[in-house]
Amino acid sequence: LHANPRCADQLAGSQQLLLDAAKALEFTDFRTVTQRWQQLADADGAHRNHELTHEHRNASLTQTGSQYSWSTSHGTIQGTTMNNIFTAFCDAEFLTDWETTKLNHGDNAAPDLMPRTARQRRADALVAIFETAANPTGTGRLADPVVNLTIDHDQFEQYLREQIDGTPIKIDPATVLERRCETIDGVPVDPRQAVALAIIGQVRRIVINTAGVVTDAGRLRRLFTGPLRDALIAISPRCMWLGCTIRAAIAQIDHLQPHSAGGYTDAANAAIACQHHNLFKHKHRYTPQRHPDGTWQFTRPDGERLQAPDAASLRPDQ
């Protein structure tokens, strides 16, 4: 951050805040915070970088002997859309192999008995994408290319006003913990592009308040099943448990206050939890609490607070 001449002079005002974040957050989360800070402190530079990345997009196919090699580069929106589609096709190829393996090996089925390697399935998934595009009358798409973007309410309103009447943007980078404009994987997105795409309905905007609670899931031209789940995954990419790296896409939605005890099924009472930690929390009666900065605190039944090293070292049998 200090090496960037366009925002180095603003670093002193946020130094303690960033140091505190470094102590409290997982490394990947802290890296995301620093990316957010730089986008706020150098908004014009970040905007130019996003524009240049999109302007310089490229794709090429090279033949060397009997082998073809693809090379492509894209901006955040196009790249995320393509990744969503590619991942869905890869998953479909995996399921095809797994069904074949179960049919051939029954109870002895195991991943190493699958007919194709992961590399081969990825290659075949890319071919399937091209074949589907060339034959759109087939069974239909396996993935909806809509991109979920998360943006805080204040940024969304400021950049919307800028596009409407040119009102200057005034955002202090020291408020970085309250700011987000990124994909669900934490990749920064140009706020101007996010607002423009939200207006024309090509993306779903997930607007959050300073407590990290969803206030607006936007409008889409295409309807989604489980929009609340999509929104929660967008703002919490991993299991809430300290040290756990299970992705939200394969985790569960947990009620902070149990539904049986009157807890509502809404964003304020929800959190991402992997199957193990969801069961662990209920079995051992741990109480989770989400702080305003998005970090979590867990309290044991005896009142003792669980610290990060203890949480990270929990074994599945504990």
PDB file of C-alpha atoms in Angstrom:
ATOM      1  CA  LEU A   1       0.000   0.000   0.000  1.00  0.00           C
ATOM      2  CA  HIS A   2       2.820   2.391   0.849  1.00  0.00           C
ATOM      3  CA  ALA A   3       4.456   1.675  -2.521  1.00  0.00           C
ATOM      4  CA  ASN A   4       1.448   3.130  -4.321  1.00  0.00           C
ATOM      5  CA  PRO A   5       2.305   6.845  -4.737  1.00  0.00           C
ATOM      6  CA  ARG A   6      -1.345   7.771  -5.252  1.00  0.00           C
ATOM      7  CA  CYS A   7      -2.440   6.693  -1.766  1.00  0.00           C
ATOM      8  CA  ALA A   8       0.693   6.356   0.399  1.00  0.00           C
ATOM      9  CA  ASP A   9       0.033   9.711   2.078  1.00  0.00           C
ATOM     10  CA  GLN A  10      -3.327   8.415   3.383  1.00  0.00           C
ATOM     11  CA  LEU A  11      -1.893   5.301   5.012  1.00  0.00           C
ATOM     12  CA  ALA A  12      -0.957   6.973   8.289  1.00  0.00           C
ATOM     13  CA  GLY A  13      -4.600   7.737   9.037  1.00  0.00           C
ATOM     14  CA  SER A  14      -5.537   4.067   8.708  1.00  0.00           C
ATOM     15  CA  GLN A  15      -2.384   2.404  10.034  1.00  0.00           C
ATOM     16  CA  GLN A  16      -3.735   1.374  13.445  1.00  0.00           C
ATOM     17  CA  LEU A  17      -7.010   0.184  11.946  1.00  0.00           C
ATOM     18  CA  LEU A  18      -5.146  -2.044   9.472  1.00  0.00           C
ATOM     19  CA  LEU A  19      -2.834  -3.379  12.191  1.00  0.00           C
ATOM     20  CA  ASP A  20      -5.832  -4.295  14.337  1.00  0.00           C
ATOM     21  CA  ALA A  21      -7.411  -6.025  11.340  1.00  0.00           C
ATOM     22  CA  ALA A  22      -4.185  -7.967  10.765  1.00  0.00           C
ATOM     23  CA  LYS A  23      -4.332  -9.273  14.337  1.00  0.00           C
ATOM     24  CA  ALA A  24      -8.008 -10.224  14.246  1.00  0.00           C
ATOM     25  CA  LEU A  25      -8.554 -11.646  10.754  1.00  0.00           C
ATOM     26  CA  GLU A  26      -7.483 -14.716   8.821  1.00  0.00           C
ATOM     27  CA  PHE A  27      -4.778 -13.933   6.248  1.00  0.00           C
ATOM     28  CA  THR A  28      -7.071 -14.154   3.224  1.00  0.00           C
ATOM     29  CA  ASP A  29      -9.620 -11.878   4.927  1.00  0.00           C
ATOM     30  CA  PHE A  30      -6.924  -9.350   5.824  1.00  0.00           C
ATOM     31  CA  ARG A  31      -5.655  -9.347   2.247  1.00  0.00           C
ATOM     32  CA  THR A  32      -9.209  -8.574   1.110  1.00  0.00           C
ATOM     33  CA  VAL A  33      -9.351  -5.659   3.592  1.00  0.00           C
ATOM     34  CA  THR A  34      -6.122  -4.185   2.202  1.00  0.00           C
ATOM     35  CA  GLN A  35      -7.517  -4.477  -1.333  1.00  0.00           C
ATOM     36  CA  ARG A  36     -10.663  -2.673  -0.235  1.00  0.00           C
ATOM     37  CA  TRP A  37      -8.605   0.074   1.425  1.00  0.00           C
ATOM     38  CA  GLN A  38      -6.529   0.642  -1.706  1.00  0.00           C
ATOM     39  CA  GLN A  39      -9.638   0.846  -3.883  1.00  0.00           C
ATOM     40  CA  LEU A  40     -11.091   3.478  -1.532  1.00  0.00           C
ATOM     41  CA  ALA A  41      -7.871   5.479  -1.162  1.00  0.00           C
ATOM     42  CA  ASP A  42      -7.046   5.372  -4.878  1.00  0.00           C
ATOM     43  CA  ALA A  43     -10.511   5.244  -6.416  1.00  0.00           C
ATOM     44  CA  ASP A  44      -9.496   6.875  -9.697  1.00  0.00           C
ATOM     45  CA  GLY A  45      -6.467   4.606 -10.061  1.00  0.00           C
ATOM     46  CA  ALA A  46      -8.546   1.519  -9.318  1.00  0.00           C
ATOM     47  CA  HIS A  47     -11.164   2.666 -11.842  1.00  0.00           C
ATOM     48  CA  ARG A  48      -8.467   3.077 -14.527  1.00  0.00           C
ATOM     49  CA  ASN A  49      -7.016  -0.342 -13.717  1.00  0.00           C
ATOM     50  CA  HIS A  50     -10.413  -2.001 -14.118  1.00  0.00           C
ATOM     51  CA  GLU A  51     -10.989  -0.171 -17.399  1.00  0.00           C
ATOM     52  CA  LEU A  52      -7.551  -1.150 -18.738  1.00  0.00           C
ATOM     53  CA  THR A  53      -8.018  -4.781 -17.733  1.00  0.00           C
ATOM     54  CA  HIS A  54     -11.299  -4.910 -19.638  1.00  0.00           C
ATOM     55  CA  GLU A  55      -9.898  -2.951 -22.583  1.00  0.00           C
ATOM     56  CA  HIS A  56      -6.936  -5.347 -22.894  1.00  0.00           C
ATOM     57  CA  ARG A  57      -9.055  -8.514 -22.738  1.00  0.00           C
ATOM     58  CA  ASN A  58      -7.765 -11.179 -25.077  1.00  0.00           C
ATOM     59  CA  ALA A  59      -8.171 -14.794 -26.118  1.00  0.00           C
ATOM     60  CA  SER A  60      -5.928 -16.915 -28.315  1.00  0.00           C
ATOM     61  CA  LEU A  61      -5.683 -20.517 -29.474  1.00  0.00           C
ATOM     62  CA  THR A  62      -2.212 -21.857 -30.243  1.00  0.00           C
ATOM     63  CA  GLN A  63      -1.452 -25.094 -32.080  1.00  0.00           C
ATOM     64  CA  THR A  64       1.834 -26.861 -31.354  1.00  0.00           C
ATOM     65  CA  GLY A  65       2.073 -30.162 -33.184  1.00  0.00           C
ATOM     66  CA  SER A  66      -1.023 -32.137 -32.245  1.00  0.00           C
ATOM     67  CA  GLN A  67      -1.804 -30.013 -29.187  1.00  0.00           C
ATOM     68  CA  TYR A  68      -4.034 -26.939 -28.901  1.00  0.00           C
ATOM     69  CA  SER A  69      -3.552 -24.482 -26.000  1.00  0.00           C
ATOM     70  CA  TRP A  70      -5.945 -21.743 -24.896  1.00  0.00           C
ATOM     71  CA  SER A  71      -4.880 -18.482 -23.280  1.00  0.00           C
ATOM     72  CA  THR A  72      -7.385 -15.823 -22.206  1.00  0.00           C
ATOM     73  CA  SER A  73      -7.452 -12.724 -20.018  1.00  0.00           C
ATOM     74  CA  HIS A  74     -10.535 -10.832 -18.839  1.00  0.00           C
ATOM     75  CA  GLY A  75     -11.750  -8.221 -16.390  1.00  0.00           C
ATOM     76  CA  THR A  76     -13.474  -9.083 -13.128  1.00  0.00           C
ATOM     77  CA  ILE A  77     -17.078  -9.238 -14.380  1.00  0.00           C
ATOM     78  CA  GLN A  78     -16.388 -11.308 -17.493  1.00  0.00           C
ATOM     79  CA  GLY A  79     -13.924 -13.507 -15.599  1.00  0.00           C
ATOM     80  CA  THR A  80     -16.330 -14.219 -12.750  1.00  0.00           C
ATOM     81  CA  THR A  81     -19.167 -15.013 -15.167  1.00  0.00           C
ATOM     82  CA  MET A  82     -16.964 -17.426 -17.118  1.00  0.00           C
ATOM     83  CA  ASN A  83     -15.710 -19.040 -13.904  1.00  0.00           C
ATOM     84  CA  ASN A  84     -19.278 -19.672 -12.699  1.00  0.00           C
ATOM     85  CA  ILE A  85     -20.136 -21.411 -15.961  1.00  0.00           C
ATOM     86  CA  PHE A  86     -16.880 -23.359 -16.126  1.00  0.00           C
ATOM     87  CA  THR A  87     -17.248 -24.581 -12.533  1.00  0.00           C
ATOM     88  CA  ALA A  88     -20.796 -25.791 -13.212  1.00  0.00           C
ATOM     89  CA  PHE A  89     -19.661 -27.767 -16.256  1.00  0.00           C
ATOM     90  CA  CYS A  90     -16.721 -29.235 -14.298  1.00  0.00           C
ATOM     91  CA  ASP A  91     -19.128 -30.342 -11.569  1.00  0.00           C
ATOM     92  CA  ALA A  92     -21.338 -31.990 -14.199  1.00  0.00           C
ATOM     93  CA  GLU A  93     -18.354 -33.920 -15.600  1.00  0.00           C
ATOM     94  CA  PHE A  94     -17.431 -35.048 -12.081  1.00  0.00           C
ATOM     95  CA  LEU A  95     -20.957 -36.293 -11.373  1.00  0.00           C
ATOM     96  CA  THR A  96     -20.946 -38.236 -14.651  1.00  0.00           C
ATOM     97  CA  ASP A  97     -17.679 -39.957 -13.693  1.00  0.00           C
ATOM     98  CA  TRP A  98     -18.861 -40.644 -10.145  1.00  0.00           C
ATOM     99  CA  GLU A  99     -22.084 -42.279 -11.311  1.00  0.00           C
ATOM    100  CA  THR A 100     -20.069 -44.468 -13.684  1.00  0.00           C
ATOM    101  CA  THR A 101     -17.666 -45.401 -10.897  1.00  0.00           C
ATOM    102  CA  LYS A 102     -20.485 -46.352  -8.529  1.00  0.00           C
ATOM    103  CA  LEU A 103     -22.107 -48.424 -11.271  1.00  0.00           C
ATOM    104  CA  ASN A 104     -18.869 -50.309 -11.971  1.00  0.00           C
ATOM    105  CA  HIS A 105     -17.528 -50.692  -8.413  1.00  0.00           C
ATOM    106  CA  GLY A 106     -20.557 -50.474  -6.129  1.00  0.00           C
ATOM    107  CA  ASP A 107     -19.645 -50.019  -2.448  1.00  0.00           C
ATOM    108  CA  ASN A 108     -15.934 -50.056  -3.367  1.00  0.00           C
ATOM    109  CA  ALA A 109     -16.268 -46.869  -5.435  1.00  0.00           C
ATOM    110  CA  ALA A 110     -13.473 -44.379  -4.719  1.00  0.00           C
ATOM    111  CA  PRO A 111     -12.203 -41.218  -6.434  1.00  0.00           C
ATOM    112  CA  ASP A 112      -9.009 -42.923  -7.667  1.00  0.00           C
ATOM    113  CA  LEU A 113     -11.160 -45.426  -9.598  1.00  0.00           C
ATOM    114  CA  MET A 114     -12.873 -42.709 -11.644  1.00  0.00           C
ATOM    115  CA  PRO A 115     -12.336 -43.074 -15.417  1.00  0.00           C
ATOM    116  CA  ARG A 116     -10.909 -39.558 -15.909  1.00  0.00           C
ATOM    117  CA  THR A 117      -8.485 -37.382 -13.984  1.00  0.00           C
ATOM    118  CA  ALA A 118      -9.468 -33.912 -12.734  1.00  0.00           C
ATOM    119  CA  ARG A 119      -7.351 -32.383 -15.528  1.00  0.00           C
ATOM    120  CA  GLN A 120      -9.168 -34.423 -18.159  1.00  0.00           C
ATOM    121  CA  ARG A 121     -12.576 -33.485 -16.753  1.00  0.00           C
ATOM    122  CA  ARG A 122     -11.664 -29.780 -16.832  1.00  0.00           C
ATOM    123  CA  ALA A 123     -10.587 -30.101 -20.470  1.00  0.00           C
ATOM    124  CA  ASP A 124     -13.767 -31.970 -21.380  1.00  0.00           C
ATOM    125  CA  ALA A 125     -15.857 -29.382 -19.498  1.00  0.00           C
ATOM    126  CA  LEU A 126     -14.420 -26.636 -21.718  1.00  0.00           C
ATOM    127  CA  VAL A 127     -15.262 -28.660 -24.818  1.00  0.00           C
ATOM    128  CA  ALA A 128     -18.798 -29.169 -23.460  1.00  0.00           C
ATOM    129  CA  ILE A 129     -19.220 -25.394 -23.084  1.00  0.00           C
ATOM    130  CA  PHE A 130     -18.305 -24.856 -26.737  1.00  0.00           C
ATOM    131  CA  GLU A 131     -20.529 -27.724 -27.887  1.00  0.00           C
ATOM    132  CA  THR A 132     -23.461 -26.354 -25.850  1.00  0.00           C
ATOM    133  CA  ALA A 133     -22.957 -22.897 -27.376  1.00  0.00           C
ATOM    134  CA  ALA A 134     -22.903 -24.410 -30.877  1.00  0.00           C
ATOM    135  CA  ASN A 135     -26.025 -26.477 -30.180  1.00  0.00           C
ATOM    136  CA  PRO A 136     -28.316 -24.269 -28.039  1.00  0.00           C
ATOM    137  CA  THR A 137     -31.314 -26.550 -28.702  1.00  0.00           C
ATOM    138  CA  GLY A 138     -29.888 -29.174 -26.345  1.00  0.00           C
ATOM    139  CA  THR A 139     -30.839 -29.741 -22.723  1.00  0.00           C
ATOM    140  CA  GLY A 140     -30.200 -26.135 -21.728  1.00  0.00           C
ATOM    141  CA  ARG A 141     -27.570 -24.273 -19.745  1.00  0.00           C
ATOM    142  CA  LEU A 142     -26.008 -25.794 -16.656  1.00  0.00           C
ATOM    143  CA  ALA A 143     -25.230 -22.434 -15.078  1.00  0.00           C
ATOM    144  CA  ASP A 144     -26.803 -19.013 -14.905  1.00  0.00           C
ATOM    145  CA  PRO A 145     -24.114 -16.423 -15.724  1.00  0.00           C
ATOM    146  CA  VAL A 146     -25.525 -13.768 -13.380  1.00  0.00           C
ATOM    147  CA  VAL A 147     -22.750 -12.375 -11.161  1.00  0.00           C
ATOM    148  CA  ASN A 148     -23.342 -11.636  -7.456  1.00  0.00           C
ATOM    149  CA  LEU A 149     -21.638  -8.445  -6.315  1.00  0.00           C
ATOM    150  CA  THR A 150     -21.488  -7.194  -2.732  1.00  0.00           C
ATOM    151  CA  ILE A 151     -21.448  -3.428  -2.174  1.00  0.00           C
ATOM    152  CA  ASP A 152     -22.081  -1.383   0.960  1.00  0.00           C
ATOM    153  CA  HIS A 153     -25.082   0.935   0.971  1.00  0.00           C
ATOM    154  CA  ASP A 154     -23.126   4.200   1.244  1.00  0.00           C
ATOM    155  CA  GLN A 155     -20.847   3.431  -1.715  1.00  0.00           C
ATOM    156  CA  PHE A 156     -23.774   2.295  -3.827  1.00  0.00           C
ATOM    157  CA  GLU A 157     -25.683   5.532  -3.175  1.00  0.00           C
ATOM    158  CA  GLN A 158     -22.646   7.798  -3.694  1.00  0.00           C
ATOM    159  CA  TYR A 159     -21.653   6.234  -7.007  1.00  0.00           C
ATOM    160  CA  LEU A 160     -25.287   6.185  -8.115  1.00  0.00           C
ATOM    161  CA  ARG A 161     -25.574   9.931  -7.421  1.00  0.00           C
ATOM    162  CA  GLU A 162     -22.296  10.517  -9.272  1.00  0.00           C
ATOM    163  CA  GLN A 163     -23.707   8.848 -12.401  1.00  0.00           C
ATOM    164  CA  ILE A 164     -26.982  10.774 -12.114  1.00  0.00           C
ATOM    165  CA  ASP A 165     -25.808  14.318 -11.413  1.00  0.00           C
ATOM    166  CA  GLY A 166     -21.990  14.220 -11.067  1.00  0.00           C
ATOM    167  CA  THR A 167     -21.902  14.614  -7.255  1.00  0.00           C
ATOM    168  CA  PRO A 168     -18.241  14.051  -6.168  1.00  0.00           C
ATOM    169  CA  ILE A 169     -17.399  10.860  -4.279  1.00  0.00           C
ATOM    170  CA  LYS A 170     -16.373  11.437  -0.645  1.00  0.00           C
ATOM    171  CA  ILE A 171     -15.309   8.201   1.067  1.00  0.00           C
ATOM    172  CA  ASP A 172     -12.669   8.052   3.806  1.00  0.00           C
ATOM    173  CA  PRO A 173     -10.417   4.971   3.334  1.00  0.00           C
ATOM    174  CA  ALA A 174     -10.212   4.705   7.138  1.00  0.00           C
ATOM    175  CA  THR A 175     -13.805   3.390   6.999  1.00  0.00           C
ATOM    176  CA  VAL A 176     -12.563   0.355   5.058  1.00  0.00           C
ATOM    177  CA  LEU A 177     -14.137  -2.169   7.458  1.00  0.00           C
ATOM    178  CA  GLU A 178     -17.551  -0.774   6.535  1.00  0.00           C
ATOM    179  CA  ARG A 179     -16.865  -0.869   2.773  1.00  0.00           C
ATOM    180  CA  ARG A 180     -17.253  -3.612   0.211  1.00  0.00           C
ATOM    181  CA  CYS A 181     -17.478  -3.680  -3.558  1.00  0.00           C
ATOM    182  CA  GLU A 182     -16.384  -7.068  -4.800  1.00  0.00           C
ATOM    183  CA  THR A 183     -17.396 -10.486  -6.050  1.00  0.00           C
ATOM    184  CA  ILE A 184     -18.352 -13.213  -3.572  1.00  0.00           C
ATOM    185  CA  ASP A 185     -14.738 -14.423  -3.789  1.00  0.00           C
ATOM    186  CA  GLY A 186     -13.425 -11.067  -2.565  1.00  0.00           C
ATOM    187  CA  VAL A 187     -12.153  -9.801  -5.943  1.00  0.00           C
ATOM    188  CA  PRO A 188     -12.446  -5.980  -6.051  1.00  0.00           C
ATOM    189  CA  VAL A 189     -14.931  -4.542  -8.551  1.00  0.00           C
ATOM    190  CA  ASP A 190     -15.040  -0.979  -9.838  1.00  0.00           C
ATOM    191  CA  PRO A 191     -18.021   0.622  -7.997  1.00  0.00           C
ATOM    192  CA  ARG A 192     -18.968   2.598 -11.107  1.00  0.00           C
ATOM    193  CA  GLN A 193     -19.208  -0.629 -13.088  1.00  0.00           C
ATOM    194  CA  ALA A 194     -21.136  -2.361 -10.289  1.00  0.00           C
ATOM    195  CA  VAL A 195     -23.740   0.428 -10.159  1.00  0.00           C
ATOM    196  CA  ALA A 196     -24.105   0.564 -13.944  1.00  0.00           C
ATOM    197  CA  LEU A 197     -24.600  -3.192 -14.202  1.00  0.00           C
ATOM    198  CA  ALA A 198     -27.080  -3.205 -11.313  1.00  0.00           C
ATOM    199  CA  ILE A 199     -29.149  -0.535 -13.069  1.00  0.00           C
ATOM    200  CA  ILE A 200     -29.498  -2.601 -16.254  1.00  0.00           C
ATOM    201  CA  GLY A 201     -30.101  -5.834 -14.351  1.00  0.00           C
ATOM    202  CA  GLN A 202     -27.038  -7.845 -15.404  1.00  0.00           C
ATOM    203  CA  VAL A 203     -25.899  -8.480 -11.851  1.00  0.00           C
ATOM    204  CA  ARG A 204     -27.502  -9.009  -8.476  1.00  0.00           C
ATOM    205  CA  ARG A 205     -26.386  -6.391  -6.002  1.00  0.00           C
ATOM    206  CA  ILE A 206     -26.079  -7.426  -2.361  1.00  0.00           C
ATOM    207  CA  VAL A 207     -26.271  -4.244  -0.259  1.00  0.00           C
ATOM    208  CA  ILE A 208     -25.144  -4.559   3.367  1.00  0.00           C
ATOM    209  CA  ASN A 209     -25.148  -2.216   6.345  1.00  0.00           C
ATOM    210  CA  THR A 210     -22.201  -1.594   8.686  1.00  0.00           C
ATOM    211  CA  ALA A 211     -23.141  -4.650  10.767  1.00  0.00           C
ATOM    212  CA  GLY A 212     -22.829  -6.901   7.731  1.00  0.00           C
ATOM    213  CA  VAL A 213     -26.578  -7.554   7.476  1.00  0.00           C
ATOM    214  CA  VAL A 214     -28.203  -7.713   4.040  1.00  0.00           C
ATOM    215  CA  THR A 215     -30.461  -4.702   3.423  1.00  0.00           C
ATOM    216  CA  ASP A 216     -31.152  -5.180  -0.278  1.00  0.00           C
ATOM    217  CA  ALA A 217     -30.741  -8.197  -2.576  1.00  0.00           C
ATOM    218  CA  GLY A 218     -31.446  -6.126  -5.668  1.00  0.00           C
ATOM    219  CA  ARG A 219     -33.605  -6.980  -8.669  1.00  0.00           C
ATOM    220  CA  LEU A 220     -32.902  -9.419 -11.467  1.00  0.00           C
ATOM    221  CA  ARG A 221     -34.353 -10.132 -14.840  1.00  0.00           C
ATOM    222  CA  ARG A 222     -33.938 -13.818 -14.017  1.00  0.00           C
ATOM    223  CA  LEU A 223     -35.456 -15.281 -10.840  1.00  0.00           C
ATOM    224  CA  PHE A 224     -33.276 -17.239  -8.440  1.00  0.00           C
ATOM    225  CA  THR A 225     -34.289 -20.013  -6.094  1.00  0.00           C
ATOM    226  CA  GLY A 226     -33.172 -19.343  -2.534  1.00  0.00           C
ATOM    227  CA  PRO A 227     -32.205 -15.661  -2.923  1.00  0.00           C
ATOM    228  CA  LEU A 228     -31.523 -15.302   0.796  1.00  0.00           C
ATOM    229  CA  ARG A 229     -29.010 -18.154   0.649  1.00  0.00           C
ATOM    230  CA  ASP A 230     -27.297 -16.521  -2.327  1.00  0.00           C
ATOM    231  CA  ALA A 231     -27.052 -13.264  -0.390  1.00  0.00           C
ATOM    232  CA  LEU A 232     -25.612 -14.896   2.740  1.00  0.00           C
ATOM    233  CA  ILE A 233     -23.003 -16.797   0.726  1.00  0.00           C
ATOM    234  CA  ALA A 234     -22.077 -13.528  -0.983  1.00  0.00           C
ATOM    235  CA  ILE A 235     -21.215 -11.779   2.288  1.00  0.00           C
ATOM    236  CA  SER A 236     -19.713 -14.824   4.077  1.00  0.00           C
ATOM    237  CA  PRO A 237     -17.554 -16.864   1.691  1.00  0.00           C
ATOM    238  CA  ARG A 238     -16.491 -19.435   4.344  1.00  0.00           C
ATOM    239  CA  CYS A 239     -17.675 -21.189   7.486  1.00  0.00           C
ATOM    240  CA  MET A 240     -17.954 -18.685  10.349  1.00  0.00           C
ATOM    241  CA  TRP A 241     -15.914 -20.859  12.741  1.00  0.00           C
ATOM    242  CA  LEU A 242     -12.488 -19.466  13.577  1.00  0.00           C
ATOM    243  CA  GLY A 243      -9.816 -21.168  11.488  1.00  0.00           C
ATOM    244  CA  CYS A 244     -12.255 -23.137   9.305  1.00  0.00           C
ATOM    245  CA  THR A 245     -11.738 -22.803   5.535  1.00  0.00           C
ATOM    246  CA  ILE A 246     -14.784 -24.748   4.272  1.00  0.00           C
ATOM    247  CA  ARG A 247     -16.354 -22.756   1.413  1.00  0.00           C
ATOM    248  CA  ALA A 248     -19.850 -21.370   1.842  1.00  0.00           C
ATOM    249  CA  ALA A 249     -21.011 -23.012  -1.386  1.00  0.00           C
ATOM    250  CA  ILE A 250     -20.733 -26.455   0.263  1.00  0.00           C
ATOM    251  CA  ALA A 251     -21.630 -25.372   3.816  1.00  0.00           C
ATOM    252  CA  GLN A 252     -24.961 -24.868   5.571  1.00  0.00           C
ATOM    253  CA  ILE A 253     -27.001 -21.866   6.723  1.00  0.00           C
ATOM    254  CA  ASP A 254     -27.154 -21.899  10.518  1.00  0.00           C
ATOM    255  CA  HIS A 255     -29.636 -20.096  12.800  1.00  0.00           C
ATOM    256  CA  LEU A 256     -27.715 -18.087  15.411  1.00  0.00           C
ATOM    257  CA  GLN A 257     -30.775 -18.266  17.640  1.00  0.00           C
ATOM    258  CA  PRO A 258     -32.264 -21.720  17.019  1.00  0.00           C
ATOM    259  CA  HIS A 259     -35.499 -21.807  15.075  1.00  0.00           C
ATOM    260  CA  SER A 260     -36.993 -23.971  17.818  1.00  0.00           C
ATOM    261  CA  ALA A 261     -36.305 -21.142  20.280  1.00  0.00           C
ATOM    262  CA  GLY A 262     -38.059 -18.533  18.165  1.00  0.00           C
ATOM    263  CA  GLY A 263     -35.153 -17.522  15.951  1.00  0.00           C
ATOM    264  CA  TYR A 264     -36.173 -15.916  12.667  1.00  0.00           C
ATOM    265  CA  THR A 265     -35.131 -17.244   9.278  1.00  0.00           C
ATOM    266  CA  ASP A 266     -33.621 -13.969   8.102  1.00  0.00           C
ATOM    267  CA  ALA A 267     -30.199 -12.476   7.371  1.00  0.00           C
ATOM    268  CA  ALA A 268     -29.733 -10.983  10.840  1.00  0.00           C
ATOM    269  CA  ASN A 269     -30.127 -14.412  12.467  1.00  0.00           C
ATOM    270  CA  ALA A 270     -28.112 -16.420   9.959  1.00  0.00           C
ATOM    271  CA  ALA A 271     -24.512 -17.492   9.488  1.00  0.00           C
ATOM    272  CA  ILE A 272     -22.517 -19.831   7.281  1.00  0.00           C
ATOM    273  CA  ALA A 273     -21.380 -23.014   9.051  1.00  0.00           C
ATOM    274  CA  CYS A 274     -19.897 -26.239   7.702  1.00  0.00           C
ATOM    275  CA  GLN A 275     -21.683 -29.438   8.683  1.00  0.00           C
ATOM    276  CA  HIS A 276     -19.105 -30.359  11.356  1.00  0.00           C
ATOM    277  CA  HIS A 277     -19.075 -26.993  13.128  1.00  0.00           C
ATOM    278  CA  ASN A 278     -22.845 -26.601  12.834  1.00  0.00           C
ATOM    279  CA  LEU A 279     -23.357 -29.894  14.675  1.00  0.00           C
ATOM    280  CA  PHE A 280     -20.483 -29.142  17.057  1.00  0.00           C
ATOM    281  CA  LYS A 281     -21.979 -25.796  18.082  1.00  0.00           C
ATOM    282  CA  HIS A 282     -25.393 -27.271  18.852  1.00  0.00           C
ATOM    283  CA  LYS A 283     -24.071 -30.423  20.545  1.00  0.00           C
ATOM    284  CA  HIS A 284     -21.716 -28.564  22.894  1.00  0.00           C
ATOM    285  CA  ARG A 285     -23.909 -25.438  23.247  1.00  0.00           C
ATOM    286  CA  TYR A 286     -21.414 -22.841  22.036  1.00  0.00           C
ATOM    287  CA  THR A 287     -22.767 -19.318  21.513  1.00  0.00           C
ATOM    288  CA  PRO A 288     -21.546 -17.415  18.422  1.00  0.00           C
ATOM    289  CA  GLN A 289     -21.573 -13.631  18.267  1.00  0.00           C
ATOM    290  CA  ARG A 290     -20.890 -11.541  15.168  1.00  0.00           C
ATOM    291  CA  HIS A 291     -19.051  -8.278  15.883  1.00  0.00           C
ATOM    292  CA  PRO A 292     -19.742  -5.100  13.868  1.00  0.00           C
ATOM    293  CA  ASP A 293     -16.455  -5.539  11.962  1.00  0.00           C
ATOM    294  CA  GLY A 294     -17.598  -8.967  10.731  1.00  0.00           C
ATOM    295  CA  THR A 295     -15.376 -11.066  13.026  1.00  0.00           C
ATOM    296  CA  TRP A 296     -16.809 -13.821  15.220  1.00  0.00           C
ATOM    297  CA  GLN A 297     -16.550 -14.581  18.930  1.00  0.00           C
ATOM    298  CA  PHE A 298     -17.527 -17.978  20.363  1.00  0.00           C
ATOM    299  CA  THR A 299     -18.398 -18.533  24.016  1.00  0.00           C
ATOM    300  CA  ARG A 300     -18.390 -21.949  25.671  1.00  0.00           C
ATOM    301  CA  PRO A 301     -21.238 -23.040  27.996  1.00  0.00           C
ATOM    302  CA  ASP A 302     -19.034 -22.189  31.015  1.00  0.00           C
ATOM    303  CA  GLY A 303     -18.645 -18.578  29.794  1.00  0.00           C
ATOM    304  CA  GLU A 304     -15.064 -18.923  28.533  1.00  0.00           C
ATOM    305  CA  ARG A 305     -14.387 -17.271  25.192  1.00  0.00           C
ATOM    306  CA  LEU A 306     -12.882 -19.414  22.452  1.00  0.00           C
ATOM    307  CA  GLN A 307      -9.715 -17.937  20.986  1.00  0.00           C
ATOM    308  CA  ALA A 308      -8.588 -18.354  17.390  1.00  0.00           C
ATOM    309  CA  PRO A 309      -5.739 -20.878  17.993  1.00  0.00           C
ATOM    310  CA  ASP A 310      -8.109 -23.191  19.912  1.00  0.00           C
ATOM    311  CA  ALA A 311     -10.760 -22.991  17.206  1.00  0.00           C
ATOM    312  CA  ALA A 312      -8.288 -23.625  14.414  1.00  0.00           C
ATOM    313  CA  SER A 313      -6.942 -26.751  16.119  1.00  0.00           C
ATOM    314  CA  LEU A 314     -10.311 -28.386  16.840  1.00  0.00           C
ATOM    315  CA  ARG A 315     -10.328 -31.974  15.615  1.00  0.00           C
ATOM    316  CA  PRO A 316     -13.446 -33.581  14.094  1.00  0.00           C
ATOM    317  CA  ASP A 317     -13.698 -35.905  17.116  1.00  0.00           C
ATOM    318  CA  GLN A 318     -13.748 -33.056  19.680  1.00  0.00           C
TER     319      GLN A 318
END
